[in-house]
Short mmCIF file of C-alpha atoms in Angstrom, two decimals:
data_model
loop_
_atom_site.label_atom_id
_atom_site.label_comp_id
_atom_site.label_asym_id
_atom_site.label_seq_id
_atom_site.Cartn_x
_atom_site.Cartn_y
_atom_site.Cartn_z
CA MET O 1356 28.84 -9.69 -28.56
CA THR O 1357 26.46 -7.24 -27.06
CA ASP O 1358 23.35 -7.03 -29.09
CA LEU O 1359 21.35 -4.07 -27.90
CA PRO O 1360 18.04 -4.69 -29.71
CA PHE O 1361 18.00 -8.24 -28.33
CA LEU O 1362 18.66 -7.03 -24.80
CA VAL O 1363 15.95 -4.37 -25.02
CA ASP O 1364 13.49 -6.90 -26.40
CA CYS O 1365 14.38 -9.33 -23.57
CA LEU O 1366 13.94 -6.68 -20.92
CA LEU O 1367 10.57 -5.63 -22.33
CA ARG O 1368 9.34 -9.21 -22.33
CA LEU O 1369 10.67 -9.85 -18.80
CA ALA O 1370 8.98 -6.65 -17.63
CA ARG O 1371 5.64 -8.16 -18.57
CA GLY O 1372 6.17 -10.66 -15.76
CA ILE O 1373 6.81 -8.04 -13.11
CA PRO O 1374 3.13 -7.37 -12.27
CA LEU O 1375 2.52 -11.07 -11.59
CA THR O 1376 5.69 -11.40 -9.49
CA LEU O 1377 4.77 -8.31 -7.46
CA GLN O 1378 1.17 -9.40 -7.10
CA LEU O 1379 2.10 -12.86 -5.83
CA ALA O 1380 4.61 -11.39 -3.40
CA ALA O 1381 2.35 -8.63 -2.07
CA LEU O 1382 -0.78 -10.75 -1.70
CA SER O 1383 1.02 -13.69 -0.11
CA VAL O 1384 2.90 -11.45 2.33
CA ALA O 1385 -0.38 -9.72 3.29
CA ALA O 1386 -2.39 -12.92 3.68
CA GLY O 1387 0.55 -14.67 5.32
CA PHE O 1388 0.95 -11.85 7.81
CA CYS O 1389 -2.67 -12.15 8.99
CA LEU O 1390 -2.28 -15.89 9.39
CA ALA O 1391 1.08 -15.39 11.10
CA MET O 1392 -0.50 -13.05 13.67
CA LEU O 1393 -3.11 -15.67 14.43
CA LEU O 1394 -0.51 -18.42 14.76
CA ALA O 1395 1.69 -16.30 17.02
CA LEU O 1396 -1.15 -15.19 19.30
CA VAL O 1397 -2.62 -18.69 19.51
CA GLN O 1398 0.77 -20.03 20.61
CA ARG O 1399 0.77 -17.58 23.51
CA GLY O 1400 -2.87 -18.21 24.28
CA ALA O 1401 -4.34 -20.47 26.93
CA VAL O 1402 -6.06 -22.92 24.58
CA ARG O 1403 -3.61 -25.82 24.55
CA PRO O 1404 -4.81 -27.75 21.48
CA LEU O 1405 -4.74 -24.58 19.38
CA ALA O 1406 -1.19 -23.82 20.55
CA TRP O 1407 -0.12 -27.38 19.66
CA PHE O 1408 -1.71 -27.07 16.26
CA ALA O 1409 0.12 -23.80 15.61
CA ARG O 1410 3.42 -25.35 16.65
CA ALA O 1411 2.87 -28.37 14.41
CA TYR O 1412 1.92 -26.08 11.53
CA VAL O 1413 5.13 -24.07 11.88
CA PHE O 1414 7.19 -27.26 12.15
CA VAL O 1415 5.75 -28.80 9.00
CA PHE O 1416 5.88 -25.73 6.80
CA ARG O 1417 9.39 -24.71 7.85
CA GLY O 1418 10.80 -28.21 7.68
CA SER O 1419 9.86 -29.14 4.13
CA PRO O 1420 10.83 -27.53 0.82
CA LEU O 1421 8.40 -25.01 -0.67
CA LEU O 1422 8.55 -26.91 -3.97
CA VAL O 1423 7.06 -30.01 -2.29
CA GLN O 1424 4.31 -27.89 -0.75
CA ILE O 1425 3.44 -26.33 -4.10
CA TYR O 1426 3.37 -29.71 -5.87
CA LEU O 1427 1.32 -31.20 -3.06
CA LEU O 1428 -1.28 -28.46 -3.35
CA TYR O 1429 -1.29 -28.28 -7.16
CA TYR O 1430 -1.11 -31.96 -8.12
CA GLY O 1431 -2.19 -33.64 -4.87
CA PRO O 1432 -5.95 -32.96 -4.63
CA GLY O 1433 -6.55 -34.29 -8.15
CA GLN O 1434 -6.03 -37.77 -6.71
CA PHE O 1435 -9.38 -37.62 -4.92
CA GLU O 1436 -12.53 -37.82 -6.96
CA ALA O 1437 -14.50 -36.13 -4.18
CA VAL O 1438 -12.27 -33.05 -4.41
CA ARG O 1439 -12.53 -32.95 -8.19
CA LYS O 1440 -16.30 -32.89 -7.94
CA SER O 1441 -16.46 -30.26 -5.20
CA ILE O 1442 -16.56 -26.47 -5.52
CA ALA O 1443 -13.02 -26.27 -4.15
CA TRP O 1444 -11.79 -27.74 -7.43
CA SER O 1445 -12.46 -24.50 -9.30
CA VAL O 1446 -9.82 -22.90 -7.07
CA LEU O 1447 -7.42 -25.83 -6.73
CA ARG O 1448 -7.09 -26.52 -10.42
CA GLU O 1449 -5.89 -22.96 -11.05
CA PRO O 1450 -2.08 -22.70 -10.80
CA TYR O 1451 -2.42 -19.06 -9.78
CA TRP O 1452 -4.47 -19.85 -6.68
CA CYS O 1453 -2.31 -22.82 -5.77
CA ALA O 1454 0.84 -20.69 -5.95
CA LEU O 1455 -0.76 -17.89 -3.96
CA ILE O 1456 -2.10 -20.22 -1.28
CA SER O 1457 1.20 -22.12 -0.97
CA LEU O 1458 3.23 -18.93 -0.70
CA SER O 1459 0.83 -17.50 1.91
CA LEU O 1460 0.90 -20.68 3.99
CA VAL O 1461 4.69 -20.90 4.05
CA THR O 1462 5.30 -17.24 4.86
CA ALA O 1463 2.75 -17.51 7.67
CA ALA O 1464 4.92 -20.16 9.31
CA TYR O 1465 8.12 -18.11 9.12
CA GLY O 1466 6.29 -14.87 9.90
CA SER O 1467 4.69 -16.28 13.04
CA GLU O 1468 8.15 -17.10 14.41
CA ILE O 1469 9.27 -13.52 13.72
CA ILE O 1470 6.18 -12.05 15.38
CA ARG O 1471 6.59 -14.41 18.33
CA GLY O 1472 10.13 -13.10 18.73
CA GLY O 1473 8.81 -9.54 18.54
CA LEU O 1474 6.18 -10.24 21.20
CA ASP O 1475 8.78 -11.86 23.46
CA GLY O 1476 10.88 -8.72 23.14
CA VAL O 1477 8.23 -6.48 24.70
CA PRO O 1478 9.40 -5.64 28.24
CA LYS O 1479 7.21 -7.26 30.90
CA GLY O 1480 7.14 -4.05 32.94
CA LEU O 1481 5.35 -2.18 30.16
CA VAL O 1482 2.65 -4.85 29.91
CA GLU O 1483 2.15 -4.74 33.67
CA ALA O 1484 2.08 -0.94 33.62
CA GLY O 1485 -0.68 -1.16 31.02
CA GLN O 1486 -2.66 -3.52 33.23
CA ALA O 1487 -2.08 -1.32 36.26
CA SER O 1488 -3.42 1.73 34.43
CA GLY O 1489 -6.65 -0.11 33.88
CA LEU O 1490 -6.33 -1.08 30.23
CA SER O 1491 -8.36 -4.08 29.19
CA ARG O 1492 -6.55 -7.07 27.70
CA LEU O 1493 -7.53 -5.97 24.20
CA GLN O 1494 -6.55 -2.35 24.78
CA ASN O 1495 -3.22 -3.48 26.21
CA TYR O 1496 -2.51 -5.47 23.05
CA ARG O 1497 -3.70 -2.74 20.72
CA LEU O 1498 -1.99 0.22 22.38
CA ILE O 1499 1.14 -1.22 23.94
CA ILE O 1500 2.11 -4.77 23.11
CA LEU O 1501 1.48 -4.96 19.36
CA PRO O 1502 3.06 -1.62 18.36
CA LEU O 1503 6.22 -2.50 20.29
CA ALA O 1504 6.23 -6.03 18.93
CA PHE O 1505 5.94 -4.72 15.36
CA ARG O 1506 8.87 -2.43 15.90
CA ASN O 1507 10.95 -5.33 17.20
CA ALA O 1508 9.88 -7.57 14.35
CA LEU O 1509 10.14 -5.20 11.41
CA PRO O 1510 13.78 -5.75 10.38
CA ALA O 1511 13.34 -9.54 10.39
CA TYR O 1512 10.04 -9.20 8.59
CA GLY O 1513 11.80 -7.16 5.94
CA ASN O 1514 14.04 -10.15 5.34
CA GLU O 1515 10.99 -12.35 5.08
CA ILE O 1516 9.49 -10.10 2.38
CA ILE O 1517 12.70 -10.36 0.36
CA VAL O 1518 12.67 -14.13 0.74
CA MET O 1519 9.08 -14.13 -0.51
CA VAL O 1520 9.88 -12.00 -3.56
CA LYS O 1521 12.46 -14.65 -4.44
CA ALA O 1522 10.11 -17.50 -3.60
CA THR O 1523 7.48 -16.31 -6.09
CA SER O 1524 9.84 -17.62 -8.77
CA LEU O 1525 8.70 -21.14 -7.86
CA ALA O 1526 5.27 -20.27 -9.26
CA SER O 1527 6.89 -20.67 -12.67
CA VAL O 1528 7.25 -24.43 -12.16
CA ILE O 1529 3.47 -24.74 -12.16
CA THR O 1530 3.21 -22.89 -15.49
CA LEU O 1531 2.76 -19.32 -14.26
CA MET O 1532 4.44 -16.67 -16.41
CA ASP O 1533 6.12 -14.53 -13.78
CA VAL O 1534 9.58 -13.04 -14.39
CA THR O 1535 11.28 -16.42 -13.93
CA GLY O 1536 8.71 -18.18 -16.11
CA ILE O 1537 9.34 -15.71 -18.92
CA ALA O 1538 13.10 -16.03 -18.43
CA TYR O 1539 12.78 -19.81 -18.81
CA ARG O 1540 10.80 -19.40 -22.01
CA LEU O 1541 13.27 -16.85 -23.40
CA ILE O 1542 16.16 -19.21 -22.73
CA SER O 1543 14.49 -22.14 -24.43
CA GLU O 1544 13.57 -19.94 -27.41
CA THR O 1545 16.89 -18.16 -27.91
CA TYR O 1546 19.47 -20.40 -26.17
CA ARG O 1547 21.13 -17.24 -24.93
CA VAL O 1548 21.45 -18.06 -21.28
CA MET O 1549 23.74 -15.40 -19.90
CA PRO O 1550 21.94 -12.18 -20.97
CA VAL O 1551 18.51 -13.51 -20.04
CA ILE O 1552 19.62 -14.65 -16.59
CA LEU O 1553 21.51 -11.43 -15.92
CA LEU O 1554 18.54 -9.28 -16.92
CA SER O 1555 16.02 -11.25 -14.90
CA GLY O 1556 18.39 -11.29 -11.92
CA ALA O 1557 18.63 -7.51 -12.21
CA VAL O 1558 14.83 -7.26 -12.13
CA TYR O 1559 14.68 -9.19 -8.85
CA LEU O 1560 17.55 -7.19 -7.37
CA ALA O 1561 15.76 -3.95 -8.24
CA VAL O 1562 12.51 -5.13 -6.65
CA ASN O 1563 14.34 -6.24 -3.52
CA ALA O 1564 16.24 -2.96 -3.30
CA LEU O 1565 12.89 -1.17 -3.27
CA VAL O 1566 11.68 -3.49 -0.50
CA VAL O 1567 14.76 -2.65 1.58
CA LEU O 1568 14.12 1.07 1.09
CA ALA O 1569 10.47 0.72 2.06
CA VAL O 1570 11.28 -1.28 5.18
CA ASP O 1571 13.97 1.24 6.16
CA TRP O 1572 11.44 4.01 5.77
CA GLY O 1573 8.84 2.15 7.81
CA ALA O 1574 11.34 1.37 10.56
CA ALA O 1575 12.40 5.02 10.75
CA ARG O 1576 8.77 6.03 11.17
CA LEU O 1577 8.16 3.47 13.88
CA GLU O 1578 11.26 4.53 15.77
CA ARG O 1579 9.84 8.04 16.07
CA PRO O 1580 7.77 8.44 19.20
CA PRO O 1581 4.19 9.57 18.54
CA GLY O 1582 3.87 13.36 18.49
CA ASP O 1583 7.56 13.84 17.77
CA GLY O 1584 7.75 16.55 15.14
CA ARG O 1585 11.25 15.80 13.95
CA ARG O 1586 11.23 14.89 10.30
CA ASN O 1587 14.66 13.44 9.82
CA SER O 1588 15.06 10.91 12.59
CA ARG O 1589 16.38 8.36 10.14
CA VAL O 1590 17.57 5.16 11.68
CA ARG O 1591 19.73 2.77 9.75
CA ILE O 1592 18.80 -0.82 10.18
CA ALA O 1593 20.59 -3.68 8.60
CA VAL O 1594 18.09 -5.37 6.35
CA GLU O 1595 19.98 -8.00 4.52
CA PRO O 1596 18.44 -10.68 2.39
CA GLY O 1597 18.72 -13.83 4.41
CA ARG O 1598 17.01 -17.10 4.80
CA HIS O 1599 15.90 -18.84 7.91
CA MET T 1146 -11.02 -46.34 -2.59
CA ALA T 1147 -12.01 -48.66 -5.39
CA PRO T 1148 -11.79 -52.38 -4.61
CA GLY T 1149 -8.76 -54.09 -6.06
CA SER T 1150 -6.64 -50.97 -6.27
CA PRO T 1151 -3.43 -51.24 -4.25
CA LEU T 1152 -3.48 -49.95 -0.70
CA TRP T 1153 -1.51 -46.84 0.17
CA PHE T 1154 0.68 -48.81 2.47
CA ASP T 1155 1.64 -51.20 -0.35
CA LEU T 1156 2.52 -48.33 -2.64
CA ILE T 1157 5.05 -46.74 -0.31
CA GLY T 1158 6.07 -50.12 1.15
CA PHE T 1159 8.99 -52.32 0.24
CA GLY T 1160 7.12 -55.23 -1.33
CA ALA T 1161 6.51 -55.89 -5.03
CA GLY T 1162 5.02 -52.77 -6.63
CA GLY T 1163 6.10 -50.68 -3.65
CA TRP T 1164 8.16 -47.55 -4.08
CA GLY T 1165 9.80 -47.77 -0.65
CA PHE T 1166 13.30 -48.65 -1.81
CA ALA T 1167 13.24 -46.09 -4.61
CA LEU T 1168 12.16 -43.36 -2.21
CA LEU T 1169 14.80 -44.30 0.35
CA ARG T 1170 17.51 -44.35 -2.30
CA ALA T 1171 16.30 -40.95 -3.54
CA THR T 1172 16.43 -39.61 0.02
CA GLY T 1173 20.05 -40.77 0.08
CA VAL T 1174 20.71 -38.86 -3.15
CA THR T 1175 19.10 -35.76 -1.63
CA ILE T 1176 21.33 -36.02 1.42
CA ALA T 1177 24.43 -36.63 -0.72
CA LEU T 1178 23.56 -33.69 -2.95
CA ALA T 1179 22.99 -31.36 -0.01
CA CYS T 1180 26.15 -32.56 1.79
CA ALA T 1181 28.33 -32.11 -1.29
CA GLY T 1182 26.82 -28.71 -2.04
CA PHE T 1183 27.19 -27.59 1.56
CA ALA T 1184 30.80 -28.80 1.87
CA LEU T 1185 31.87 -27.05 -1.31
CA GLY T 1186 29.79 -23.99 -0.37
CA LEU T 1187 31.50 -23.81 3.02
CA VAL T 1188 34.94 -23.77 1.38
CA LEU T 1189 33.87 -21.18 -1.20
CA GLY T 1190 32.10 -19.18 1.51
CA GLY T 1191 35.30 -19.21 3.56
CA ALA T 1192 37.17 -17.80 0.57
CA VAL T 1193 34.51 -15.12 0.03
CA ALA T 1194 34.57 -14.17 3.73
CA TRP T 1195 38.37 -14.03 3.63
CA ALA T 1196 38.18 -11.76 0.56
CA ARG T 1197 35.81 -9.41 2.38
CA LEU T 1198 38.03 -9.27 5.46
CA SER T 1199 41.27 -9.07 3.47
CA GLY T 1200 41.39 -5.28 3.58
CA ARG T 1201 42.00 -5.12 -0.15
CA ARG T 1202 39.37 -2.76 -1.54
CA GLY T 1203 38.70 -4.37 -4.92
CA LEU T 1204 38.65 -7.89 -3.53
CA ALA T 1205 36.31 -6.94 -0.68
CA ALA T 1206 33.95 -5.11 -3.06
CA ALA T 1207 33.82 -8.11 -5.41
CA ALA T 1208 33.07 -10.46 -2.51
CA ARG T 1209 30.36 -8.15 -1.25
CA LEU T 1210 28.81 -7.89 -4.70
CA TYR T 1211 28.81 -11.68 -5.01
CA SER T 1212 27.05 -12.30 -1.72
CA THR T 1213 24.52 -9.49 -2.23
CA VAL T 1214 23.61 -10.57 -5.76
CA ILE T 1215 23.31 -14.28 -4.97
CA ARG T 1216 21.19 -13.61 -1.89
CA GLY T 1217 19.01 -11.14 -3.78
CA VAL T 1218 17.99 -13.26 -6.77
CA PRO T 1219 15.83 -16.42 -6.83
CA GLU T 1220 17.75 -19.66 -6.37
CA LEU T 1221 16.01 -20.99 -9.45
CA LEU T 1222 17.84 -18.46 -11.64
CA VAL T 1223 21.22 -19.62 -10.30
CA LEU T 1224 20.27 -23.19 -11.10
CA TYR T 1225 19.09 -22.27 -14.62
CA LEU T 1226 22.29 -20.31 -15.22
CA LEU T 1227 24.45 -23.30 -14.38
CA PHE T 1228 22.26 -25.90 -16.02
CA PHE T 1229 21.60 -24.14 -19.33
CA GLY T 1230 24.87 -22.22 -19.29
CA GLY T 1231 26.78 -25.42 -18.55
CA SER T 1232 25.04 -27.26 -21.37
CA ALA T 1233 25.76 -24.41 -23.78
CA ALA T 1234 29.43 -24.35 -22.80
CA ILE T 1235 29.77 -28.12 -23.17
CA MET T 1236 28.04 -28.04 -26.56
CA THR T 1237 30.38 -25.31 -27.78
CA ALA T 1238 33.31 -27.36 -26.61
CA THR T 1239 32.11 -30.57 -28.27
CA ARG T 1240 31.38 -28.72 -31.50
CA LEU T 1241 35.06 -27.84 -31.70
CA PHE T 1242 36.05 -31.47 -31.65
CA ALA T 1243 33.12 -33.60 -32.71
CA GLY T 1244 29.54 -33.50 -33.87
CA GLU T 1245 26.44 -31.48 -33.22
CA GLY T 1246 23.40 -32.03 -31.06
CA PHE T 1247 22.25 -31.31 -27.55
CA VAL T 1248 24.61 -32.36 -24.79
CA GLY T 1249 23.26 -31.92 -21.30
CA ALA T 1250 25.48 -30.84 -18.44
CA PRO T 1251 26.00 -33.62 -15.88
CA ALA T 1252 22.97 -33.03 -13.69
CA PHE T 1253 24.28 -34.06 -10.28
CA LEU T 1254 27.45 -32.01 -10.70
CA THR T 1255 25.55 -28.98 -11.97
CA GLY T 1256 23.05 -29.20 -9.14
CA MET T 1257 25.78 -29.57 -6.58
CA LEU T 1258 27.62 -26.56 -7.99
CA ALA T 1259 24.44 -24.43 -7.97
CA LEU T 1260 23.76 -25.37 -4.34
CA ALA T 1261 27.38 -24.61 -3.47
CA LEU T 1262 27.29 -21.15 -5.09
CA ILE T 1263 24.13 -20.22 -3.18
CA CYS T 1264 25.36 -21.78 0.05
CA ALA T 1265 28.69 -19.93 -0.28
CA ALA T 1266 26.97 -16.54 -0.24
CA TYR T 1267 25.13 -17.30 3.00
CA CYS T 1268 28.13 -19.05 4.58
CA SER T 1269 30.34 -16.06 3.84
CA GLU T 1270 28.00 -13.81 5.82
CA VAL T 1271 27.90 -16.23 8.75
CA LEU T 1272 31.67 -16.73 8.78
CA ARG T 1273 32.35 -13.01 8.49
CA GLY T 1274 30.12 -12.31 11.48
CA ALA T 1275 31.74 -15.10 13.46
CA TRP T 1276 35.23 -13.88 12.62
CA ASN T 1277 34.38 -10.39 13.85
CA ALA T 1278 32.96 -11.86 17.05
CA VAL T 1279 36.32 -13.32 18.06
CA ASP T 1280 38.37 -10.93 20.16
CA ALA T 1281 41.39 -9.60 18.26
CA GLY T 1282 43.44 -10.06 21.42
CA GLN T 1283 43.27 -13.83 20.95
CA ALA T 1284 45.28 -13.70 17.72
CA GLU T 1285 47.67 -11.12 19.15
CA ALA T 1286 48.30 -13.25 22.22
CA ALA T 1287 48.94 -16.31 20.06
CA GLU T 1288 51.39 -14.35 17.90
CA ALA T 1289 53.12 -13.06 21.02
CA LEU T 1290 53.59 -16.67 22.08
CA GLY T 1291 55.48 -17.23 18.83
CA LEU T 1292 52.87 -19.14 16.83
CA ARG T 1293 53.11 -18.88 13.07
CA PRO T 1294 50.12 -17.27 11.28
CA PHE T 1295 48.83 -20.63 10.06
CA ALA T 1296 49.11 -22.13 13.53
CA VAL T 1297 47.22 -19.15 14.96
CA LEU T 1298 44.38 -19.83 12.55
CA LEU T 1299 44.39 -23.56 13.09
CA ALA T 1300 44.72 -23.70 16.87
CA VAL T 1301 43.43 -20.40 18.23
CA THR T 1302 41.14 -18.30 16.05
CA GLY T 1303 39.72 -21.02 13.77
CA PRO T 1304 38.05 -23.10 16.49
CA GLN T 1305 36.58 -19.99 18.10
CA VAL T 1306 35.22 -18.76 14.78
CA MET T 1307 33.59 -22.13 14.21
CA ARG T 1308 31.97 -22.02 17.63
CA HIS T 1309 30.39 -18.65 16.85
CA ALA T 1310 29.46 -19.74 13.33
CA LEU T 1311 27.83 -23.04 14.26
CA PRO T 1312 24.22 -21.86 14.76
CA GLY T 1313 24.31 -19.80 11.57
CA LEU T 1314 25.86 -22.63 9.59
CA GLY T 1315 23.10 -24.90 10.88
CA ASN T 1316 20.55 -22.56 9.32
CA VAL T 1317 22.45 -22.52 6.04
CA TRP T 1318 22.54 -26.32 6.05
CA GLN T 1319 18.75 -26.51 6.48
CA LEU T 1320 18.38 -24.04 3.64
CA THR T 1321 20.68 -26.06 1.37
CA LEU T 1322 18.83 -29.25 2.21
CA LYS T 1323 15.48 -27.75 1.27
CA GLU T 1324 16.84 -26.05 -1.81
CA SER T 1325 18.22 -29.33 -3.09
CA ALA T 1326 14.60 -30.07 -4.07
CA LEU T 1327 15.00 -27.51 -6.87
CA VAL T 1328 17.70 -29.64 -8.45
CA SER T 1329 14.95 -32.10 -9.37
CA LEU T 1330 14.06 -29.61 -12.12
CA ALA T 1331 17.48 -30.23 -13.65
CA GLY T 1332 16.76 -33.95 -13.80
CA VAL T 1333 18.60 -35.41 -10.82
CA THR T 1334 16.63 -38.34 -9.42
CA GLU T 1335 16.61 -37.15 -5.84
CA LEU T 1336 13.66 -37.35 -3.47
CA MET T 1337 11.53 -34.71 -5.18
CA ARG T 1338 12.01 -36.13 -8.67
CA GLN T 1339 11.51 -39.71 -7.56
CA SER T 1340 8.26 -38.74 -5.87
CA ALA T 1341 7.08 -37.05 -9.06
CA VAL T 1342 7.94 -40.19 -11.06
CA ALA T 1343 6.05 -42.38 -8.59
CA ALA T 1344 3.13 -39.94 -8.50
CA ASN T 1345 2.81 -40.07 -12.27
CA ALA T 1346 3.22 -43.83 -12.53
CA THR T 1347 0.56 -44.58 -9.91
CA SER T 1348 -1.72 -41.52 -10.31
CA LYS T 1349 -1.40 -40.98 -6.56
CA PRO T 1350 0.23 -37.53 -6.41
CA PHE T 1351 -1.09 -36.67 -2.96
CA LEU T 1352 0.28 -39.84 -1.42
CA PHE T 1353 3.75 -39.48 -2.87
CA TYR T 1354 4.22 -35.74 -2.38
CA ALA T 1355 2.99 -36.06 1.19
CA THR T 1356 5.45 -38.93 1.71
CA ALA T 1357 8.22 -36.78 0.25
CA ALA T 1358 7.30 -33.93 2.60
CA GLY T 1359 7.43 -36.40 5.50
CA LEU T 1360 10.86 -37.68 4.49
CA TYR T 1361 12.19 -34.13 4.16
CA LEU T 1362 10.81 -33.37 7.62
CA LEU T 1363 12.56 -36.46 8.95
CA VAL T 1364 15.91 -35.33 7.55
CA THR T 1365 15.55 -31.71 8.69
CA THR T 1366 14.46 -32.80 12.17
CA ALA T 1367 17.36 -35.22 12.49
CA SER T 1368 19.83 -32.58 11.40
CA THR T 1369 18.34 -30.03 13.81
CA ALA T 1370 18.89 -32.50 16.63
CA ALA T 1371 22.47 -33.16 15.49
CA MET T 1372 23.07 -29.43 15.24
CA HIS T 1373 21.87 -28.84 18.80
CA ARG T 1374 24.23 -31.53 20.04
CA ALA T 1375 27.13 -30.00 18.15
CA GLU T 1376 26.34 -26.59 19.60
CA ARG T 1377 26.26 -28.01 23.12
CA THR T 1378 29.59 -29.76 22.58
CA SER T 1379 31.15 -26.61 21.15
CA LYS T 1380 30.12 -24.70 24.23
CA ALA T 1381 31.57 -27.26 26.63
CA GLY T 1382 34.65 -25.12 27.23
CA GLU T 1383 32.72 -21.91 27.78
CA ARG T 1384 32.66 -20.57 31.27
CA THR T 1385 29.23 -19.62 32.46
CA ALA T 1386 28.36 -17.55 35.45
#
């Protein structure tokens, strides 16, 4: 039953989708993280309308399926003639940009909740100590609050990255040829469901295993106090793929 | 908007030419799909959690592999596996008895099963954590009182596990509800699919996908509220300082 040449051929074709999958995941996590920082900080800020907007944003993007968001962004704007005639259309008619924007927007919503949790976990005494030693608001954030918040948030953010690697598969429903898109095509060409699914599943598992390793490594580095020469202060953290 | 074209309100309304009833019915299908998938997933997840806690090496390893793999691969692949794999299996079976040709797997059942398999992996993690959170002394005390093992589970440990598991299960429910949108790709006329049909028929994709997003938000918000109530009720017996 096993047919080695077929399996090798499948794997080679699936591998051609890996760059797109990785690219979508990496770029959306990076862009989403910046937006998430903004959303988290604005929610703690003094400008009420901005805080309300951020809260509404998080509510909407976490409460509806990603598939709806992708369809809304990809098919929705075409309804308006004004959009079709504007410069934005050159971006919005491209499935790649729609997928990337949708993925970034949704991970920003989840990410901002994680960062908010990280910021809440920073002990009040340390913030006050920073103020008392004469740090400006900005310095206090840069030197004390944010580094500690990142350390608190990293394990949960690792989960979020894994969720995003999986979520890139939805890009295939708007015609992008990522790993899942290629798997779909292979199935409809060969009708051999099991091997194709198993191989593509293995590709995602391998990518996610690398993410777990990277996050573990990053967490171990952050746990080490600055100036600590010890090389092997490895800390095990439980990064498990999980949804919100 | 061009004169004479129907107003947005008419399109999503309940009058002639309105898609209101269709969308509501589809929302019902979404809820039914998610409920069925979640219920089956909870039972399967309980079995997987039991396997992991059973103390039998092989069984525990298999359960762990299942939950790690399912949570590590895209949900879409699980759906494709069941949908295409199910169709292939049914076609092989029909070829033995009758003619040729493509026979699709029953879409609702396949979708429900896919949701249940995914849900089971997450549920098993939640239930395992909740089980470990219950003090072992509770079961020992119940046994010392002469309760049979099943009675211990039903009356003593079970309810406490559920109390610990409730917040986590609420998250899994939200996840299942949102993932049910993927089943539209397998051809079930739930909310997502119905919105796509309406969007194509009227050339108003923005209107209908936005309406779908709103309806999903409505359902997730309502279930969040219900979940909070359930959590409060479950904590009624807890002593607080």
